[in-house]
XYZ file of C-alpha atoms in Angstrom:
450
model
C 42.169 11.673 17.336
C 41.855 13.855 14.301
C 44.496 12.270 12.088
C 41.725 11.018 9.812
C 40.763 14.567 8.876
C 44.343 15.459 7.972
C 44.326 13.216 4.890
C 43.862 14.756 1.490
C 40.211 15.697 0.975
C 38.311 13.915 -1.793
C 37.784 15.736 -5.039
C 34.294 16.709 -6.257
C 34.502 14.012 -8.975
C 35.313 11.346 -6.388
C 32.479 12.415 -4.076
C 29.938 12.516 -6.917
C 31.069 9.085 -8.135
C 30.631 7.607 -4.653
C 27.175 9.140 -4.393
C 26.207 7.752 -7.786
C 27.343 4.231 -6.934
C 25.469 4.388 -3.646
C 22.304 5.587 -5.391
C 22.429 2.855 -8.058
C 22.973 0.141 -5.443
C 20.163 1.503 -3.302
C 17.868 1.723 -6.337
C 18.439 -1.910 -7.283
C 17.949 -3.080 -3.704
C 14.677 -1.179 -3.299
C 13.327 -2.346 -6.667
C 14.179 -5.970 -5.900
C 12.534 -5.950 -2.477
C 9.517 -3.899 -3.571
C 8.779 -6.483 -6.260
C 8.200 -9.049 -3.521
C 5.901 -6.674 -1.618
C 4.037 -5.832 -4.825
C 3.499 -9.516 -5.597
C 2.240 -10.171 -2.073
C -0.225 -7.248 -2.251
C -1.622 -8.456 -5.580
C -1.970 -12.014 -4.239
C -3.844 -10.830 -1.128
C -6.218 -8.786 -3.293
C -6.966 -11.759 -5.579
C -7.578 -14.098 -2.635
C -9.802 -11.567 -0.843
C -11.856 -10.779 -3.963
C -12.484 -14.498 -4.598
C -13.307 -15.415 -1.007
C -16.663 -15.372 0.776
C -15.805 -11.847 1.988
C -15.555 -10.417 -1.555
C -18.273 -7.799 -0.916
C -16.145 -6.144 1.745
C -13.279 -5.767 -0.766
C -15.437 -3.692 -3.120
C -16.995 -1.764 -0.251
C -13.541 -0.823 1.071
C -12.375 0.850 -2.132
C -15.674 2.668 -2.632
C -15.515 4.147 0.870
C -15.950 7.949 0.642
C -13.064 10.261 1.527
C -13.836 13.947 1.931
C -11.856 17.100 2.699
C -13.649 20.233 3.885
C -12.443 23.846 3.470
C -15.050 25.869 5.316
C -18.258 25.423 3.337
C -16.453 23.844 0.372
C -16.081 20.055 0.423
C -14.088 17.753 -1.883
C -15.360 14.170 -1.897
C -13.766 11.136 -3.583
C -13.773 7.444 -2.942
C -10.708 5.548 -1.722
C -10.146 4.033 -5.167
C -9.823 7.515 -6.726
C -7.454 8.554 -3.955
C -5.110 5.650 -4.755
C -5.302 5.681 -8.558
C -5.403 9.428 -9.262
C -3.589 11.049 -6.344
C -1.147 8.567 -4.819
C -0.098 7.355 -8.277
C 1.065 10.913 -8.982
C 4.018 10.128 -6.695
C 4.740 7.002 -8.737
C 4.872 9.036 -11.935
C 6.908 11.748 -10.182
C 9.634 9.231 -9.344
C 9.395 7.814 -12.886
C 9.764 11.337 -14.324
C 12.839 11.952 -12.186
C 14.389 8.673 -13.322
C 13.793 9.697 -16.932
C 15.280 13.165 -16.265
C 18.434 11.646 -14.768
C 18.812 9.171 -17.608
C 18.501 11.986 -20.166
C 21.156 14.018 -18.368
C 23.852 11.456 -17.565
C 22.416 7.956 -18.016
C 21.274 5.589 -20.727
C 19.520 8.367 -22.665
C 22.359 10.901 -22.538
C 24.430 9.452 -25.375
C 23.000 8.320 -28.713
C 25.359 5.354 -29.104
C 24.639 4.182 -25.582
C 20.892 4.778 -25.825
C 20.300 3.511 -29.358
C 20.027 -0.211 -28.527
C 17.629 0.074 -25.544
C 15.576 2.685 -27.413
C 15.244 0.466 -30.505
C 14.567 -2.583 -28.337
C 11.908 -0.697 -26.340
C 10.194 0.453 -29.542
C 10.061 -3.145 -30.742
C 8.772 -4.172 -27.322
C 5.904 -1.714 -27.682
C 4.967 -2.288 -31.325
C 4.876 -6.094 -31.385
C 2.565 -6.587 -28.355
C 0.255 -3.876 -29.705
C 0.177 -5.590 -33.110
C -0.604 -8.979 -31.576
C -3.414 -7.452 -29.535
C -4.923 -5.631 -32.541
C -4.786 -8.768 -34.699
C -7.059 -10.453 -32.147
C -9.144 -7.379 -31.291
C -9.783 -5.364 -34.441
C -13.289 -4.268 -33.416
C -13.804 -0.754 -31.988
C -15.043 -1.677 -28.498
C -11.986 -3.902 -27.860
C -9.226 -2.309 -29.921
C -8.869 0.568 -27.441
C -6.857 -1.738 -25.180
C -3.952 -2.108 -27.629
C -1.471 -0.349 -25.296
C -2.100 -2.564 -22.269
C 0.515 -5.263 -23.083
C 3.187 -2.724 -24.050
C 4.346 -1.796 -20.516
C 7.133 -3.242 -18.350
C 7.032 -3.226 -14.545
C 10.521 -2.219 -13.328
C 9.989 -3.441 -9.754
C 8.798 -6.906 -10.768
C 11.373 -7.345 -13.537
C 14.346 -6.208 -11.433
C 13.061 -8.224 -8.483
C 13.043 -11.419 -10.528
C 16.512 -10.643 -11.868
C 17.690 -10.172 -8.264
C 16.361 -13.645 -7.392
C 18.797 -15.097 -9.927
C 21.722 -13.794 -7.885
C 24.750 -11.568 -8.451
C 26.170 -13.880 -11.132
C 24.041 -12.075 -13.714
C 26.404 -9.649 -15.524
C 25.974 -6.021 -14.476
C 25.404 -4.888 -18.057
C 22.430 -7.245 -18.367
C 20.894 -5.541 -15.325
C 21.684 -2.117 -16.782
C 20.171 -3.141 -20.119
C 16.947 -4.246 -18.426
C 16.783 -1.047 -16.353
C 17.455 1.168 -19.381
C 14.862 -0.620 -21.475
C 12.273 -0.427 -18.673
C 12.872 3.290 -18.151
C 12.518 3.978 -21.885
C 9.401 1.838 -21.744
C 8.085 4.239 -19.083
C 8.769 7.182 -21.417
C 6.780 5.526 -24.194
C 3.978 4.582 -21.784
C 3.654 8.191 -20.615
C 3.511 9.416 -24.222
C 0.895 6.786 -25.096
C -1.281 7.734 -22.098
C -1.015 11.452 -22.895
C -1.697 11.074 -26.636
C -4.202 8.202 -26.839
C -5.965 8.016 -23.479
C -6.915 11.622 -22.822
C -10.313 13.211 -23.443
C -10.934 16.486 -25.220
C -8.716 19.176 -23.763
C -10.419 21.892 -21.676
C -8.783 25.315 -22.335
C -9.287 26.336 -18.699
C -7.375 23.299 -17.512
C -4.606 23.957 -20.026
C -4.282 27.531 -18.767
C -4.042 26.387 -15.120
C -1.466 23.704 -16.023
C 0.611 26.173 -18.060
C 0.577 28.741 -15.223
C 1.703 26.111 -12.716
C 4.617 25.075 -14.955
C 5.664 28.729 -15.359
C 5.452 29.129 -11.578
C 7.782 26.132 -11.093
C 10.309 27.589 -13.548
C 10.196 31.027 -11.874
C 10.732 29.454 -8.437
C 13.738 27.537 -9.773
C 15.120 30.732 -11.344
C 14.832 32.409 -7.939
C 16.901 29.582 -6.451
C 14.193 28.180 -4.170
C 15.470 24.707 -3.304
C 13.026 23.409 -0.683
C 10.822 20.680 -2.128
C 7.888 21.728 0.115
C 7.629 25.086 -1.666
C 6.702 23.257 -4.875
C 3.640 21.560 -3.377
C 1.362 24.469 -4.366
C 2.302 24.516 -8.086
C 2.197 20.700 -8.053
C -1.413 20.745 -6.782
C -2.319 23.376 -9.383
C -0.757 21.288 -12.144
C -2.615 18.162 -10.957
C -5.912 20.063 -10.900
C -5.228 21.603 -14.320
C -4.581 18.231 -15.927
C -7.718 16.848 -14.262
C -9.776 19.620 -15.896
C -8.132 19.127 -19.298
C -9.224 15.450 -19.436
C -5.654 14.177 -19.218
C -5.037 11.756 -16.355
C -3.948 14.001 -13.454
C -1.293 11.530 -12.242
C 0.786 12.585 -15.267
C 1.456 15.820 -13.377
C 4.113 13.783 -11.582
C 5.957 13.087 -14.843
C 5.959 16.777 -15.804
C 7.286 17.830 -12.400
C 9.889 15.067 -12.504
C 11.151 16.254 -15.897
C 11.349 19.841 -14.570
C 13.407 18.887 -11.511
C 16.983 20.306 -11.678
C 19.796 17.820 -12.300
C 22.524 20.096 -10.979
C 23.098 21.151 -7.338
C 21.567 24.498 -6.444
C 24.859 25.640 -4.889
C 28.409 25.114 -6.171
C 30.432 25.727 -2.988
C 29.296 22.625 -1.108
C 32.653 20.790 -1.265
C 34.454 23.937 -0.074
C 31.989 24.253 2.813
C 32.616 20.641 3.820
C 36.381 21.122 3.519
C 36.291 24.201 5.758
C 34.144 22.404 8.337
C 36.490 19.392 8.364
C 39.463 21.748 8.775
C 37.786 23.405 11.762
C 37.222 20.021 13.409
C 40.790 18.884 12.661
C 42.153 21.986 14.401
C 40.445 21.108 17.696
C 42.892 20.096 20.469
C 43.600 16.441 21.173
C 43.269 16.844 24.922
C 39.474 16.447 24.763
C 38.766 20.143 25.452
C 36.525 20.686 22.442
C 34.740 23.889 21.543
C 31.290 22.317 21.506
C 29.523 25.146 19.710
C 32.168 25.345 16.982
C 32.221 21.581 16.430
C 28.412 21.411 16.375
C 28.258 24.221 13.807
C 30.925 22.520 11.696
C 29.089 19.189 11.779
C 25.879 20.966 10.762
C 27.729 22.551 7.830
C 28.986 19.111 6.776
C 25.469 17.666 6.840
C 24.025 20.658 4.988
C 26.815 20.660 2.417
C 26.449 16.939 1.834
C 22.703 17.369 1.311
C 23.046 20.358 -1.034
C 25.815 18.670 -3.009
C 23.285 16.071 -4.203
C 21.207 17.392 -7.146
C 17.510 17.988 -6.360
C 16.438 15.324 -8.887
C 18.463 12.746 -6.975
C 17.710 13.991 -3.473
C 13.922 14.106 -3.926
C 13.885 10.769 -5.746
C 15.867 9.124 -2.937
C 13.391 10.511 -0.395
C 10.269 9.415 -2.297
C 11.439 6.162 -3.858
C 11.039 3.951 -0.756
C 7.538 5.373 -0.131
C 6.510 4.738 -3.717
C 8.098 1.278 -3.840
C 6.799 0.002 -0.486
C 3.556 1.964 -0.070
C 2.119 3.500 -3.238
C 2.732 0.608 -5.643
C 1.619 -2.164 -3.241
C -1.456 -0.094 -2.376
C -2.215 0.317 -6.079
C -1.852 -3.432 -6.578
C -4.043 -4.126 -3.555
C -6.732 -1.746 -4.875
C -6.802 -3.012 -8.473
C -5.755 -6.665 -8.589
C -8.848 -7.935 -6.780
C -10.863 -9.395 -9.654
C -13.626 -11.862 -8.837
C -13.130 -14.524 -11.492
C -16.639 -15.984 -10.978
C -18.167 -12.709 -12.200
C -16.224 -12.695 -15.485
C -17.709 -14.355 -18.554
C -14.953 -15.156 -21.013
C -17.279 -16.426 -23.716
C -19.270 -13.227 -24.303
C -18.523 -10.071 -26.310
C -15.060 -11.248 -27.297
C -13.685 -11.181 -23.741
C -11.533 -14.205 -24.497
C -9.832 -12.254 -27.302
C -9.040 -9.400 -24.929
C -7.526 -11.871 -22.488
C -5.553 -13.631 -25.234
C -4.370 -10.378 -26.810
C -2.951 -9.087 -23.536
C -1.492 -12.416 -22.397
C 0.129 -13.213 -25.753
C 1.291 -9.625 -26.129
C 3.215 -9.801 -22.862
C 4.511 -13.367 -23.115
C 5.316 -13.488 -26.852
C 5.074 -9.963 -28.250
C 7.415 -8.323 -25.757
C 10.433 -10.671 -26.093
C 9.877 -11.140 -29.836
C 9.747 -7.399 -30.502
C 12.784 -6.650 -28.331
C 14.914 -9.435 -29.795
C 13.959 -8.978 -33.441
C 14.488 -5.215 -33.508
C 17.724 -5.558 -31.507
C 19.034 -8.224 -33.874
C 18.260 -6.098 -36.941
C 19.886 -3.028 -35.359
C 23.053 -4.934 -34.374
C 23.362 -6.731 -37.719
C 22.899 -3.478 -39.623
C 25.587 -1.926 -37.364
C 23.337 0.830 -36.081
C 24.456 -0.218 -32.601
C 26.170 -3.119 -30.853
C 25.590 -5.322 -27.854
C 27.148 -3.981 -24.633
C 30.129 -5.793 -23.176
C 29.188 -8.971 -21.257
C 25.728 -8.995 -22.862
C 25.246 -12.013 -25.125
C 22.135 -12.858 -27.121
C 21.135 -15.209 -24.328
C 21.310 -12.226 -21.994
C 19.085 -10.278 -24.407
C 16.598 -13.169 -24.431
C 16.449 -12.972 -20.630
C 15.890 -9.205 -20.817
C 13.148 -9.708 -23.397
C 11.314 -12.314 -21.331
C 11.465 -10.238 -18.143
C 10.216 -7.192 -20.050
C 6.949 -9.115 -20.426
C 6.354 -8.699 -16.707
C 4.101 -5.677 -16.966
C 1.874 -5.130 -13.959
C 1.629 -1.604 -12.522
C 1.529 0.531 -15.687
C -0.330 -2.180 -17.666
C -3.077 -2.260 -15.042
C -3.117 1.547 -15.017
C -3.585 1.653 -18.803
C -6.344 -0.993 -18.548
C -8.401 1.364 -16.399
C -7.949 4.146 -18.954
C -8.734 1.905 -21.918
C -11.982 0.295 -20.751
C -15.065 1.774 -19.113
C -16.880 -1.527 -19.549
C -16.375 -3.415 -16.272
C -16.375 -6.819 -17.989
C -13.583 -5.853 -20.365
C -11.715 -4.142 -17.537
C -11.859 -7.254 -15.349
C -10.729 -9.465 -18.226
C -7.906 -7.031 -19.025
C -6.655 -7.130 -15.426
C -6.749 -10.923 -15.467
C -4.811 -10.866 -18.742
C -2.162 -8.614 -17.173
C -1.832 -10.913 -14.146
C -1.820 -14.016 -16.331
C 0.734 -12.732 -18.843
C 2.994 -11.193 -16.195
C 2.994 -14.384 -14.124
C 3.911 -16.564 -17.105
C 6.661 -14.129 -18.142
C 8.027 -14.145 -14.578
C 8.109 -17.956 -14.427
C 9.698 -18.217 -17.858
C 12.224 -15.557 -16.835
C 13.288 -17.536 -13.766
C 13.544 -20.810 -15.760
C 15.537 -19.256 -18.606
C 17.622 -17.268 -16.123
C 18.701 -20.474 -14.389
C 19.602 -22.004 -17.756
C 21.513 -18.815 -18.653
C 23.545 -19.021 -15.431
C 24.216 -22.734 -15.925
C 25.416 -22.108 -19.479
C 27.667 -19.247 -18.333
C 29.312 -21.523 -15.788
C 29.686 -24.337 -18.344
C 31.288 -22.037 -20.913
C 33.465 -20.505 -18.211
C 34.840 -23.923 -17.324
């Protein structure tokens, strides 16, 4: 019965490798499926907002939500709850992804990171330049960062539709570029879309960060214990004038990348040994076996670094709840209420659409080509220039963060509506072009292979 447990136990390196492969596969699967859900949510919002029931759509998101603590009451509307509170979880997962990539991923080695970093910089600068060329007046130029973002869920989802014949390194290149794109988007939001900083808010935010570091130093590993400093950090950033959802990025970057305990494999090995020593006649010591199985589960959990464990727990909720809810709350633009011929609205629409469809792939390809030709870096194995073209086109699918930046860039409702339409328009065209070119890319790979 217990012959299985008498085999040689796996080494720590083997166990960690298996965990990593499982996490990457799970990540790709969730991103691919969540892209479909995200698209469906945006489509429902657009249809609802342009139907005869459009007034109910606006009324829903302006519904008041209040929380009372004795005589003290906090009141927001549902739109604020989604965009400023729930999106904190989105940025928390993004911050953890960035933290992992810095530690042992695409950002951990300069040679490995140089190409996606250079490509991402080109993919930010070119769309911004195209937008500013069309919108060089003050009331419209503030939206320059809108077409610079890439939506990981949409982009990876479209790549998944093309099948498993796409080389793995092309997928990794797109993921790396999108994650670096998130880093740049966070920096842009923090530097260019924040109001004057309130010293009180800065003090609260700084104290909450110190509290997180002290708790980590004390070895407190339960994620629930960090809810209090997380709330304080969110409130501090809200008072400073910085968007409070960025608290998620800060907490994600502070999350440990190493297991809290180092004896987890030994604990599992001892538990397995206890089970293997049980008699084969079926007379098991139930309490001992139960305790050993509990030690195995606990050791397996603690062996996974907090940055990975928390991300795995939150990622499905963010992918299938937070992001679709954000799309549902913000994609509902009533086209009949938008006047494209007044106040340069058509230029805002064109700047965002052209920035995503043309600026993104052009910037990524041109900067990558210059970097490779000048031998600063080289293309990864199995990644041809056609593969880079596919990556560049799919990088133009920028929905979630682009819509988020639109709301920070424009207070004018007309410009905001036009900007959201531009994001939907540009992202849709990029997605369609990505599928068409992807099919050509696969056909050409098969033809060359023959």
